[in-house]
PDB file of C-alpha atoms in Angstrom:
ATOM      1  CA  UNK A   5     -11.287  30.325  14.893  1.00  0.00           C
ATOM      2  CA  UNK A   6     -10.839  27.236  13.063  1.00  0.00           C
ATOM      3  CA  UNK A   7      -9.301  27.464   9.439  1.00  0.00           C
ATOM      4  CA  UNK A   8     -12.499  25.828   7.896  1.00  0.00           C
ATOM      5  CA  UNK A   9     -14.547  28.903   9.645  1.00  0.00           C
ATOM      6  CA  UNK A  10     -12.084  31.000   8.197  1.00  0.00           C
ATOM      7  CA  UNK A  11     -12.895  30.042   4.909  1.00  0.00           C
ATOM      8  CA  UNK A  12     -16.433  29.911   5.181  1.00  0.00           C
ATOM      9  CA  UNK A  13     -16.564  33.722   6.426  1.00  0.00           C
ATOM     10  CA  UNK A  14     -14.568  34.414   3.672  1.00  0.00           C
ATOM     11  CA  UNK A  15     -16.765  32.694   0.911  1.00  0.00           C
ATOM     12  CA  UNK A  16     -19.575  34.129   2.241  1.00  0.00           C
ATOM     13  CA  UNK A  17     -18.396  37.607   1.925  1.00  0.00           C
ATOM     14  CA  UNK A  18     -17.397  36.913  -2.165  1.00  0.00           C
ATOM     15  CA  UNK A  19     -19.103  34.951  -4.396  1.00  0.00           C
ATOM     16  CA  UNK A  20     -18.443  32.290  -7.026  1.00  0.00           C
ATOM     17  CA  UNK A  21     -17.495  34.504  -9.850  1.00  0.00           C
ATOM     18  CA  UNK A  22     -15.276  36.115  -8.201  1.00  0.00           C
ATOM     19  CA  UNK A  23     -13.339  33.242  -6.981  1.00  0.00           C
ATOM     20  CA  UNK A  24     -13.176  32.230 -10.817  1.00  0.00           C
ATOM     21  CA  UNK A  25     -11.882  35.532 -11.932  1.00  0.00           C
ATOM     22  CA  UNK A  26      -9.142  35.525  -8.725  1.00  0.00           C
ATOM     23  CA  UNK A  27      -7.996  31.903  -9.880  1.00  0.00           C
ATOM     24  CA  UNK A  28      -8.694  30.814 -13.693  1.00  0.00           C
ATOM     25  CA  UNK A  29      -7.592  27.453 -12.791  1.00  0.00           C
ATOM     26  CA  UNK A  30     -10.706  26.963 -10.304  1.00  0.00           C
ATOM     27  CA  UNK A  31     -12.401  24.092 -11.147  1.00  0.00           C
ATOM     28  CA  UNK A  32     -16.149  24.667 -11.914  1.00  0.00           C
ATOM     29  CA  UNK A  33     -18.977  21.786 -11.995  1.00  0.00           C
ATOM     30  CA  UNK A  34     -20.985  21.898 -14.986  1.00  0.00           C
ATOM     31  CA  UNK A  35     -24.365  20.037 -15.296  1.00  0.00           C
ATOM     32  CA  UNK A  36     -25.185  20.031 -11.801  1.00  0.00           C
ATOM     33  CA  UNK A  37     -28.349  22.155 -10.895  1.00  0.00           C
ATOM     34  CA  UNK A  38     -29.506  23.464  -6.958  1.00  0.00           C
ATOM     35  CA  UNK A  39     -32.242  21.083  -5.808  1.00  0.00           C
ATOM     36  CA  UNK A  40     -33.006  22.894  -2.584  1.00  0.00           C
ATOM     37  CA  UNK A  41     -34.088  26.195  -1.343  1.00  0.00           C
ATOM     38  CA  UNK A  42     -30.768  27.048  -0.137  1.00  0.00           C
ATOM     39  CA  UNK A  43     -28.344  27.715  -2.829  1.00  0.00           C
ATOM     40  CA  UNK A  44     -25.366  28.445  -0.485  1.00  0.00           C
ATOM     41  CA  UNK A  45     -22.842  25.999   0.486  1.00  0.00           C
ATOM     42  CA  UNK A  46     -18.863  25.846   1.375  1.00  0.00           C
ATOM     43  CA  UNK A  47     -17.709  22.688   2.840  1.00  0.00           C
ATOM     44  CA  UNK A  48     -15.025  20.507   2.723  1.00  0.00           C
ATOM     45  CA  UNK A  49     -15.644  17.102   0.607  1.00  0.00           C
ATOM     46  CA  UNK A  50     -16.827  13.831   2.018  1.00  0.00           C
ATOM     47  CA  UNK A  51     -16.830  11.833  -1.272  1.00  0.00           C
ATOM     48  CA  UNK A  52     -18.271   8.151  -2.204  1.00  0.00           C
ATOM     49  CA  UNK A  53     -18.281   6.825  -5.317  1.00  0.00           C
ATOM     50  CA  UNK A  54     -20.867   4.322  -6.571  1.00  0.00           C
ATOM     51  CA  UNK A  55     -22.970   3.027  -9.324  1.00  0.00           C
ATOM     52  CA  UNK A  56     -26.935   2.462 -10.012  1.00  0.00           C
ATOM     53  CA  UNK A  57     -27.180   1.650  -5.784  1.00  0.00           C
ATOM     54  CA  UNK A  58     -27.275   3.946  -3.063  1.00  0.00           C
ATOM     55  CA  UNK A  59     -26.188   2.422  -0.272  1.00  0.00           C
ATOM     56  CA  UNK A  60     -22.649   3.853  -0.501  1.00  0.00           C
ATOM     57  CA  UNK A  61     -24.803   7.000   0.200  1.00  0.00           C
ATOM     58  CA  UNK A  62     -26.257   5.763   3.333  1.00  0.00           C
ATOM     59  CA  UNK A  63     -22.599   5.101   4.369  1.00  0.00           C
ATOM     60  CA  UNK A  64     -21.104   8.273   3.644  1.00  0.00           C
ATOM     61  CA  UNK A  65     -24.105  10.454   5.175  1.00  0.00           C
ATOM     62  CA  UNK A  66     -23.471   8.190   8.244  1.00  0.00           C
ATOM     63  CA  UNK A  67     -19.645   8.972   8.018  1.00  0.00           C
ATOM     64  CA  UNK A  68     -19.165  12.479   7.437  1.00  0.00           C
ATOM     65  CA  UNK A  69     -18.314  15.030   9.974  1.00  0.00           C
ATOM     66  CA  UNK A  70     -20.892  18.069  10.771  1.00  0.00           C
ATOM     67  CA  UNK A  71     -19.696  20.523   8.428  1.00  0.00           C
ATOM     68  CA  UNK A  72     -18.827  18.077   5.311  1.00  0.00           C
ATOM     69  CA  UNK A  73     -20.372  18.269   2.300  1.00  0.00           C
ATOM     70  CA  UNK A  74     -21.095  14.706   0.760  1.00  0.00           C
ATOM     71  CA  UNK A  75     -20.232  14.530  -2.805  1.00  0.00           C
ATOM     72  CA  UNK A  76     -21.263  11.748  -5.008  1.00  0.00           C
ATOM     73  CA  UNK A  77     -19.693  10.148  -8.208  1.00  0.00           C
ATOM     74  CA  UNK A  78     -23.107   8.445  -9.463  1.00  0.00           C
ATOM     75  CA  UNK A  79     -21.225   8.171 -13.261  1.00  0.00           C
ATOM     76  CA  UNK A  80     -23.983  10.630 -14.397  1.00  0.00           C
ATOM     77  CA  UNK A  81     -26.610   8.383 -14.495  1.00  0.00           C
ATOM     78  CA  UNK A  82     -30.168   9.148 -14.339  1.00  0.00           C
ATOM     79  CA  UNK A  83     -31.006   6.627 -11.238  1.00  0.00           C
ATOM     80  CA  UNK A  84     -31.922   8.452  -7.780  1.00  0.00           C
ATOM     81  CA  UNK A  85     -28.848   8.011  -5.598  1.00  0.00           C
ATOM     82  CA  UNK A  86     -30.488   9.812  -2.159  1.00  0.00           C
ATOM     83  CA  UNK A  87     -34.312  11.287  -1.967  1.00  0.00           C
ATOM     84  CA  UNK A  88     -36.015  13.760   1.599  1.00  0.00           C
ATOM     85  CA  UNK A  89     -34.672  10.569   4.320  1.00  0.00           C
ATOM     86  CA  UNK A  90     -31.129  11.368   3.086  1.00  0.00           C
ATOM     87  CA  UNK A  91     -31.386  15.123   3.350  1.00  0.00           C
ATOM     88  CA  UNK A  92     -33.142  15.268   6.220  1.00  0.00           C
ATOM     89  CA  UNK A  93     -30.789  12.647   8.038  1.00  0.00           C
ATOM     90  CA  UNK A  94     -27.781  14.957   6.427  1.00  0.00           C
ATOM     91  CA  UNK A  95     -29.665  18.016   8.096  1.00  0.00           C
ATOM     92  CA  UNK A  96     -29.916  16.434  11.604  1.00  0.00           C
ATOM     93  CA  UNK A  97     -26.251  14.826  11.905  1.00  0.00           C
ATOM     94  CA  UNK A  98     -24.958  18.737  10.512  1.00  0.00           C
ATOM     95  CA  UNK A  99     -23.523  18.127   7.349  1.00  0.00           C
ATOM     96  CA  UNK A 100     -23.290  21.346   4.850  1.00  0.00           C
ATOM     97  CA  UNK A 101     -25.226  19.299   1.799  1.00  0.00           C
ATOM     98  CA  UNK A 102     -25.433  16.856  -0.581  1.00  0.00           C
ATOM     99  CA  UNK A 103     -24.115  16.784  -4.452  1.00  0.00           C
ATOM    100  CA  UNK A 104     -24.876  13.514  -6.282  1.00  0.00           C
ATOM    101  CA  UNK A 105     -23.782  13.793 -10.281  1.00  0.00           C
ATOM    102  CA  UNK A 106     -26.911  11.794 -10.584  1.00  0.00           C
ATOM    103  CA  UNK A 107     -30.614  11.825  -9.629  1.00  0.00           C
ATOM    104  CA  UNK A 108     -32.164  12.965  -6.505  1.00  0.00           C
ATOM    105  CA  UNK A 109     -35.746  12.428  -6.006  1.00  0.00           C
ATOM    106  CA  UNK A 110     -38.485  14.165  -3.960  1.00  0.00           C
ATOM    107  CA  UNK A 111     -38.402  17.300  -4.819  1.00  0.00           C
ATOM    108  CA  UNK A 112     -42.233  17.926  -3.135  1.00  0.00           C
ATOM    109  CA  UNK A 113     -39.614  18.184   0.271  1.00  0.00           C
ATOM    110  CA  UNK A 114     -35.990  18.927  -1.154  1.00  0.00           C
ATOM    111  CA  UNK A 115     -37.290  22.041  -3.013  1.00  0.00           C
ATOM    112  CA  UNK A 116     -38.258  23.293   0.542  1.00  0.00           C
ATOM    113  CA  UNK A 117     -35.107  22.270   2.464  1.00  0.00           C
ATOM    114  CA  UNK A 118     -33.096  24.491   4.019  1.00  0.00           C
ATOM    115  CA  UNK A 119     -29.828  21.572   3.354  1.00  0.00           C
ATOM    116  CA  UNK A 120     -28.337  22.746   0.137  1.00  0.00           C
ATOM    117  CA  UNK A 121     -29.219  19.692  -2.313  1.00  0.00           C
ATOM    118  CA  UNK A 122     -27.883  19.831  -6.027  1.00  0.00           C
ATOM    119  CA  UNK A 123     -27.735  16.765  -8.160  1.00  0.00           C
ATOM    120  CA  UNK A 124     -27.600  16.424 -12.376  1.00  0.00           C
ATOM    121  CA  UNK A 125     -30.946  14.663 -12.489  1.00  0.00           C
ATOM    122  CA  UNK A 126     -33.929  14.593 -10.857  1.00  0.00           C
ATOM    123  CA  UNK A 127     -36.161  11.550 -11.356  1.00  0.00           C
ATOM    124  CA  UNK A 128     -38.649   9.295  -9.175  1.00  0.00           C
ATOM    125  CA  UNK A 129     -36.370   5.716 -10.188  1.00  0.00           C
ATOM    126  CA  UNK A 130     -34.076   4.747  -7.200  1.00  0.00           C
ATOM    127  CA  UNK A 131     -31.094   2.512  -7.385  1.00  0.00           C
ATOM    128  CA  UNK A 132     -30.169  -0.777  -5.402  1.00  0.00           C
ATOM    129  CA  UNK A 133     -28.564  -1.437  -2.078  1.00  0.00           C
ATOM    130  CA  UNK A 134     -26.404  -3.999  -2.822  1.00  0.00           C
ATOM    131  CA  UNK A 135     -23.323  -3.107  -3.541  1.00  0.00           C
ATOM    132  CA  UNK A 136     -20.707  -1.261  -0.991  1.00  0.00           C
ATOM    133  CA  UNK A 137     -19.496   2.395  -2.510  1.00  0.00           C
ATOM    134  CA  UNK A 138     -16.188   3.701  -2.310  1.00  0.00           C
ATOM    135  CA  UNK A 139     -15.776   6.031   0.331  1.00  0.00           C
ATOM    136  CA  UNK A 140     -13.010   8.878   0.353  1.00  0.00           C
ATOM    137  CA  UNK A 141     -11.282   8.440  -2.741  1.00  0.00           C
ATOM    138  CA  UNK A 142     -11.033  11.174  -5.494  1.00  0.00           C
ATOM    139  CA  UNK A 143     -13.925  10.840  -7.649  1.00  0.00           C
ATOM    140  CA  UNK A 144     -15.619  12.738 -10.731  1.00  0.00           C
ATOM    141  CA  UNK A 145     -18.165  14.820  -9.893  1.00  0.00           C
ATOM    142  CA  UNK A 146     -19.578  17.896 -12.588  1.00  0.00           C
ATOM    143  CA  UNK A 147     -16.833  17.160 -15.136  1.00  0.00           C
ATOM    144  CA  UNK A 148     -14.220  17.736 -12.562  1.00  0.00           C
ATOM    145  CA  UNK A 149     -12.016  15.987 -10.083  1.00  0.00           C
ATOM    146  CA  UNK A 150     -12.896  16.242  -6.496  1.00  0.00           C
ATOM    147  CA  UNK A 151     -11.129  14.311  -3.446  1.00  0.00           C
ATOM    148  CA  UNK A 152     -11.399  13.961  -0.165  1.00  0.00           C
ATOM    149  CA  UNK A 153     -11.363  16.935   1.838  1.00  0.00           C
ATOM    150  CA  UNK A 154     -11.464  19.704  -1.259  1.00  0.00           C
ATOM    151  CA  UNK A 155     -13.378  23.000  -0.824  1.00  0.00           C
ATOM    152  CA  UNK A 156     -16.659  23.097  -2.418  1.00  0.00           C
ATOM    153  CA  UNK A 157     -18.584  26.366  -2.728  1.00  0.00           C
ATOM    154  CA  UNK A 158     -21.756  26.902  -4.181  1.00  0.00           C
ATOM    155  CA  UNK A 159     -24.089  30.116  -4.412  1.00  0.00           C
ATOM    156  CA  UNK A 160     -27.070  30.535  -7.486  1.00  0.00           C
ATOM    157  CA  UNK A 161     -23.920  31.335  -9.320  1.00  0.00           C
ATOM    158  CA  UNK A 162     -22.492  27.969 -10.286  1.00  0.00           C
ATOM    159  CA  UNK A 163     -20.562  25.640  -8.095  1.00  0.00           C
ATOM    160  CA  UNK A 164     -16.888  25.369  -7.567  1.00  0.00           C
ATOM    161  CA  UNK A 165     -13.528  23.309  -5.790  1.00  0.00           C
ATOM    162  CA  UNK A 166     -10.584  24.665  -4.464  1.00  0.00           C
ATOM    163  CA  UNK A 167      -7.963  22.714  -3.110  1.00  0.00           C
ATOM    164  CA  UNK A 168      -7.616  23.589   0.822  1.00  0.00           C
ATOM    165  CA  UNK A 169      -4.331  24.742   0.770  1.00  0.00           C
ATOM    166  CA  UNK A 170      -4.602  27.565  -2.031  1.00  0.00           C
ATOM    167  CA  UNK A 171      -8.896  28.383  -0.615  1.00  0.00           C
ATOM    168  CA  UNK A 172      -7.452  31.154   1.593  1.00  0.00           C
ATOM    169  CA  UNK A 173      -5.405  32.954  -0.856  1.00  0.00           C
ATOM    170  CA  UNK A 174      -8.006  32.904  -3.722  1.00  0.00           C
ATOM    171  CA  UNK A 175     -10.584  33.886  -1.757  1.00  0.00           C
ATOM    172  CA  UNK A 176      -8.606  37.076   0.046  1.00  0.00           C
ATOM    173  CA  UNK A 177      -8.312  37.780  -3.964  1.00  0.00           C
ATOM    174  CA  UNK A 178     -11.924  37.720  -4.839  1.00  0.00           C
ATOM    175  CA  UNK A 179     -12.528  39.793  -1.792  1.00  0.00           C
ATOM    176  CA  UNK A 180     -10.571  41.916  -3.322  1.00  0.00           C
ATOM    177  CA  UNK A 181     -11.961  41.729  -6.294  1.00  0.00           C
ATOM    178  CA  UNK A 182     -15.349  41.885  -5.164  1.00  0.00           C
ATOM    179  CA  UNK A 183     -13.930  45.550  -3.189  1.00  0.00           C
ATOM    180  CA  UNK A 184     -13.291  46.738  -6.608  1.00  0.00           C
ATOM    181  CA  UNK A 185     -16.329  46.102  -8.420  1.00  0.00           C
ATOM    182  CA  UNK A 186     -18.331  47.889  -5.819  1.00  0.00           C
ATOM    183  CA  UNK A 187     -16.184  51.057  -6.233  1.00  0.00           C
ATOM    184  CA  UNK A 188     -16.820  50.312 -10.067  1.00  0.00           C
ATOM    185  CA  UNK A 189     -20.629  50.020  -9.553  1.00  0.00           C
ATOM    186  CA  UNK A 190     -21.031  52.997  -7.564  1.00  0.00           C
ATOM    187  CA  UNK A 191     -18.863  54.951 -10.115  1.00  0.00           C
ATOM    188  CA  UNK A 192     -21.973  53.284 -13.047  1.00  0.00           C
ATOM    189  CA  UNK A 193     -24.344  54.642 -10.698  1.00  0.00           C
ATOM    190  CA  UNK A 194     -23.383  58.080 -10.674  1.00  0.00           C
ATOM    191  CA  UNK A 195     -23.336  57.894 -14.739  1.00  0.00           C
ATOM    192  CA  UNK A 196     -20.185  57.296 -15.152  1.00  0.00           C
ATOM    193  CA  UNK A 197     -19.074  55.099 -18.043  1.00  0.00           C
ATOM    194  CA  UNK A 198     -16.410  51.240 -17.939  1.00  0.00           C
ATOM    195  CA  UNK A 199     -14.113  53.965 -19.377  1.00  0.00           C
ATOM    196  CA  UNK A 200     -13.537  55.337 -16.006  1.00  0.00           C
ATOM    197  CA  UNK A 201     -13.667  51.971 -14.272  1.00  0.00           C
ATOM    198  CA  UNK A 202     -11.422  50.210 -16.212  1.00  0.00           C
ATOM    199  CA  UNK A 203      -8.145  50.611 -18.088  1.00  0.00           C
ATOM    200  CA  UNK A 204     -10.281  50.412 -21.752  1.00  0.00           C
ATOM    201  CA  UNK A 205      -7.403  52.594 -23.471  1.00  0.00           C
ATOM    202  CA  UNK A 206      -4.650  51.553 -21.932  1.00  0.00           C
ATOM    203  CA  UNK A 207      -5.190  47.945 -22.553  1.00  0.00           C
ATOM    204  CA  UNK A 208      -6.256  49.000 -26.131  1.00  0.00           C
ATOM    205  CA  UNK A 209      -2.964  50.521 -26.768  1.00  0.00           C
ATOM    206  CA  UNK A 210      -0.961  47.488 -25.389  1.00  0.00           C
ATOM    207  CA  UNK A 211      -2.896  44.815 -27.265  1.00  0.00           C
ATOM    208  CA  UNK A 212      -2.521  46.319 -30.450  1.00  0.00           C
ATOM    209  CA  UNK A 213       1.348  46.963 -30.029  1.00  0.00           C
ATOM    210  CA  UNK A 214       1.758  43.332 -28.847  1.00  0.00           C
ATOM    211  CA  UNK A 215       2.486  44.138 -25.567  1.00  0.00           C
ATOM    212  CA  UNK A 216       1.480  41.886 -22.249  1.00  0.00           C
ATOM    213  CA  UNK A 217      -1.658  43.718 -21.170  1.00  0.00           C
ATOM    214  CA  UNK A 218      -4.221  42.719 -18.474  1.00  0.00           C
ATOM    215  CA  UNK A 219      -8.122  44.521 -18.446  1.00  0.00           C
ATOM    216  CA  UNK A 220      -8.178  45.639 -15.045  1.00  0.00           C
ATOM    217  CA  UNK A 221      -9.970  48.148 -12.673  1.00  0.00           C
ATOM    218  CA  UNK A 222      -8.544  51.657 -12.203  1.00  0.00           C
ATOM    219  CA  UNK A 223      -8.655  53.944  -9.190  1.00  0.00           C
TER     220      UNK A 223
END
């Protein structure tokens, strides 16, 4: 098994919370919204960079290895930078998705697609072809840095990047994490209060003597 399908049996099993509360250094995307009826996605980055033209969009959808997620630095901008042809061409050469931090247009198929599809706008206005993109180079995309080859992992959570070298690790710790809120929520289920899931007194106690303290499940 392949390190990438390490990682993406991993994510599956956690979810993007928990990756954010096992690492508080995770970078998060804000501002970019699902598109698509498939919400999950872990991939590593194929990124282009371009600006009010698409065709450095072709060329990365072209370029990208099954299993890459394309990632585009569209500036933000409110211009359509790929529309259904790009996510169904994405779909048939096995890429994971498609994030554009700019517009994506027709929704009457992308809502429907099984590709996972997110973008910061949606609107019907396409861009030019004209100009050549910049193709794997670290880019901006959701208010955070993203290059070549990063971990990107979305769920109807939020979206996030890990760098590959430091994916494994965090997400061993959100399994973990994710262990011990399911011993918390079947504790809640049986009426039992966060006092007996958490250290509430403890950590009390510690914060108001000015001691280091961390909230934290309990056996």
């Amino acid at each position: 098994m392949s390190d990438l399908e390490r990682i993406r049996n991993l994510a599956r099993d956690v979810d993007v919370t928990a990756i954010c509360d096992a690492d508080k250094t995770t970078r998060v995307m804000h501002g970019i919204r699902a598109r698509s009826h498939n919400r999950w996605a872990c991939g590593p980055a194929y990124t282009v960079r371009c600006r009010d033209d698409f065709f450095g969009v072709v060329e990365a959808i072209e370029s990208a290895s099954p299993g890459d997620i394309v990632v585009v630095d569209g500036g933000a901008r409110e211009i359509a930078y790929a529309g259904e042809l790009f996510a169904r061409a994405a779909q048939s050469r096995g890429l994971a998705g498609i994030v554009v931090d700019g517009g994506y247009r027709d929704m009457g198929y992308v809502s429907t697609c099984n590709l996972p599809v997110y973008s910061r706008h949606v609107t019907p206005m396409a861009g030019g072809t004209n100009k050549l993109g910049e193709l794997q180079i670290p880019i901006a995309c959701g208010g955070v840095t993203v290059s070549p080859g990063d971990i990107f992992i979305a769920d109807a959570e939020g979206i996030v990047v890990l760098a590959p070298g430091r994916a494994m690790d965090v997400l061993r710790a959100a399994r973990d994490i994710k262990a011990a809120e399911a011993a918390a929520i079947t504790k809640i289920d049986q009426g039992r209060s966060l006092v007996h899931c958490l250290n509430v007194s403890a950590h009390r106690e510690n914060l108001a003597s000015g001691k280091p303290s961390k909230l934290a499940f309990t056996d």
